[in-house]
Coordinates of C-alpha atoms in Angstrom, one line a residue:
X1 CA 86.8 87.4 108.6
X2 CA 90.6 87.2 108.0
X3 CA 93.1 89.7 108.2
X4 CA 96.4 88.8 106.1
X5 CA 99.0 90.6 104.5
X6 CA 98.3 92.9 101.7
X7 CA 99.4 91.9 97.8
X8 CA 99.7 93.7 94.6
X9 CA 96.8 92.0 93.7
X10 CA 94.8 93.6 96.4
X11 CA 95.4 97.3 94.6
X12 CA 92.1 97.8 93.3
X13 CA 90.4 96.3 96.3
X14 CA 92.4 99.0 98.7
X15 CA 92.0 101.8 96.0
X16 CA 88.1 100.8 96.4
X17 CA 88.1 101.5 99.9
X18 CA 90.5 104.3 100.2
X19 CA 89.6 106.8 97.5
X20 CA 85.8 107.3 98.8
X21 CA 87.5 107.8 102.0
X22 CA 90.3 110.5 100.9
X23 CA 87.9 112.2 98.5
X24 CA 85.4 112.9 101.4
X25 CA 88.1 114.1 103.6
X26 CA 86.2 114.0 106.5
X27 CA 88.9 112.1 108.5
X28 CA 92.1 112.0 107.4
X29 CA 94.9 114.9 106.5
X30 CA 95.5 113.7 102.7
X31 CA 94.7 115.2 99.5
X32 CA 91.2 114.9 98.3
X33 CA 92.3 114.9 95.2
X34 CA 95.0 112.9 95.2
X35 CA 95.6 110.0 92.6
X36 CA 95.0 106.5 92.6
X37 CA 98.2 105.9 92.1
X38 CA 99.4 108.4 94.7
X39 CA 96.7 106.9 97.5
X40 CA 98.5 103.1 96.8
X41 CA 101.8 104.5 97.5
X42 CA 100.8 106.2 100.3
X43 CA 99.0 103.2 102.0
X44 CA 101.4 100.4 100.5
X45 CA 104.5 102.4 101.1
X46 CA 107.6 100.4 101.4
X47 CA 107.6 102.2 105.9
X48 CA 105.2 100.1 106.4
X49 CA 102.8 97.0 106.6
X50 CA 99.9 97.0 104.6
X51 CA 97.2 94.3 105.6
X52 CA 93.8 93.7 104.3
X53 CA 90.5 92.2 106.1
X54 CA 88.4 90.2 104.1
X55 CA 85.2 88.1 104.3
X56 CA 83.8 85.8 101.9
X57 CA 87.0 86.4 99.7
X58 CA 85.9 90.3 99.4
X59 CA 87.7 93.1 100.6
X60 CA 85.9 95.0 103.2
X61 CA 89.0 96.8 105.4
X62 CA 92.5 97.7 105.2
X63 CA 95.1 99.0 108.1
X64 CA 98.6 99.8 107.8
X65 CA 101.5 99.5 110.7
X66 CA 104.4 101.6 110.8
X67 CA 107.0 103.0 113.2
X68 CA 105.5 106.4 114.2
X69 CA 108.8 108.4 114.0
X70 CA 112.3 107.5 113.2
X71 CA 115.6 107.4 115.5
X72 CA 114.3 107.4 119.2
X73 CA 110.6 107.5 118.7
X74 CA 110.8 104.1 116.1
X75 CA 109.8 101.9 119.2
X76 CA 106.3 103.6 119.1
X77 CA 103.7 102.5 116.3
X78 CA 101.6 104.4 114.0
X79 CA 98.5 102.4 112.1
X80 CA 95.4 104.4 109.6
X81 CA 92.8 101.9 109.5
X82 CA 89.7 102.5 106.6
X83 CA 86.6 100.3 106.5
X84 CA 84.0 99.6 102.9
X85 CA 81.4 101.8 104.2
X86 CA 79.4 98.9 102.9
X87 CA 80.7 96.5 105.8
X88 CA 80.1 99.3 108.4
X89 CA 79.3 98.7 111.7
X90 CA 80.6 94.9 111.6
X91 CA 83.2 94.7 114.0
X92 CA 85.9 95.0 110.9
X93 CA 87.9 97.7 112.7
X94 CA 87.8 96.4 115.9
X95 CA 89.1 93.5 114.8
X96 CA 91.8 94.8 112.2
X97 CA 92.6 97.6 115.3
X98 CA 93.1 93.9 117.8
X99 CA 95.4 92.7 115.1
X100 CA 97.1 95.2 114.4
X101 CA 97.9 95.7 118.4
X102 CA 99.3 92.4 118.5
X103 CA 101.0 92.5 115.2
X104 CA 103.0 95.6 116.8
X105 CA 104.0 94.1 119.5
X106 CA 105.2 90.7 117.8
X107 CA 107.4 93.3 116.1
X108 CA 109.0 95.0 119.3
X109 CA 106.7 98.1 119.5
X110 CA 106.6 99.7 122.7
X111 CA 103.1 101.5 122.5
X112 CA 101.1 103.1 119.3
X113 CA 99.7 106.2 118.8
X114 CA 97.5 108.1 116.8
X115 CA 98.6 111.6 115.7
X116 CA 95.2 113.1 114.4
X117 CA 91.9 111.8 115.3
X118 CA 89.7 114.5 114.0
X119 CA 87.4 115.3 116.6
X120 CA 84.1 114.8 114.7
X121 CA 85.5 111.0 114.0
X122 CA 83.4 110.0 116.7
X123 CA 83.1 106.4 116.2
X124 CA 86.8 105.7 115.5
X125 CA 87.4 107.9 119.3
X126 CA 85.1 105.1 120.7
X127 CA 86.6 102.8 119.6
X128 CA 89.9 103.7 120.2
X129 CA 88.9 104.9 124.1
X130 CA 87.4 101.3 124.3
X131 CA 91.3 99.6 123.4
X132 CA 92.6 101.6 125.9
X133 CA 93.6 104.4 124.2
X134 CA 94.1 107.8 126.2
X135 CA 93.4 111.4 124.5
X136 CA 97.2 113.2 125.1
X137 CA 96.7 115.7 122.9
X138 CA 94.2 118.3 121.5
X139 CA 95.1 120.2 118.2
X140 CA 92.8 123.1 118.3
X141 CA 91.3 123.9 114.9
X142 CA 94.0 121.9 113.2
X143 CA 91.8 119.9 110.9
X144 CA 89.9 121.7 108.0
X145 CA 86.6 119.8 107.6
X146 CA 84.9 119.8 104.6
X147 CA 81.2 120.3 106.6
X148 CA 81.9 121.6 110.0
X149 CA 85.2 123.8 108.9
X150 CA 87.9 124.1 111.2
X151 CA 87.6 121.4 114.2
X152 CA 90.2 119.8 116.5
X153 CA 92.4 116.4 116.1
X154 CA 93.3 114.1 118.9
X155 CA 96.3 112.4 119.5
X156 CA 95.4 109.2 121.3
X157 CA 98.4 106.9 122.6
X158 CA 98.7 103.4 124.5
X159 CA 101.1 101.3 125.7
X160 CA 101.2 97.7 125.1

């Protein structure tokens, strides 16, 4: 597998993964409905660093880094991370999550966090826990599920 920067010619390989994703909104706060178009801008957008994991030449993963907040919380990073469910269970975000850990610190962050692991996400809280992650935060109720209605987010956070 290797993980390099994202290109415009990766669009429809990241629109492949991402869009499943979104429209099942089982794990992350977007619009299910939102655009194509809207979903690219949103994962390629010009606060961050899109990369791509790929095997074989194929697409099969996609993570982006970006500073967390502005002003005096930039030194802490923020990632989303989204897998092809069809390379599921492969080590693909374990190994896009290690490279992305070292890609933020090679570019001076302090620590990462995660502002809203939904609580039913339970693989992604493994892994997560198994990095070194810590829970620091429970949102009660805060996430609207499309199957279990209202359930709680995490926000997880490590140094590095």
């Amino acid at each position: 597998m290797q993980i390099r920067r994202a290109a415009e010619a990766d669009h429809a390989a990241i629109a492949r993964i991402v869009l499943p994703t979104i429209r099942a909104g089982e794990t992350y706060a977007l619009d299910r409905g939102l655009s194509e178009v809207d979903a690219l801008a949103y994962w390629m957008g010009a606060d961050r660093e899109t990369y791509v994991a790929e095997q074989e030449g194929i697409v099969i993963g996609t993570y982006y880094l970006r500073a967390n907040q502005g002003g005096g919380g930039a030194h802490v990073a923020n990632c989303g991370f989204m897998t092809d469910r069809a390379a599921s269970g492969r080590g693909v975000a374990r190994s896009m999550a290690a490279h992305a850990l070292d890609r933020a610190r090679a570019c001076g962050f302090a620590a990462m966090q995660f502002n809203f692991v939904v609580i039913t996400n339970v693989r992604a809280i493994r892994l997560w826990e198994s990095l070194g992650f810590a829970v620091v935060g429970r949102l009660p109720g805060a996430f609207r599920h499309p199957i279990h209605g209202c359930v709680d987010a995490l926000v997880m956070f490590r140094t590095l």
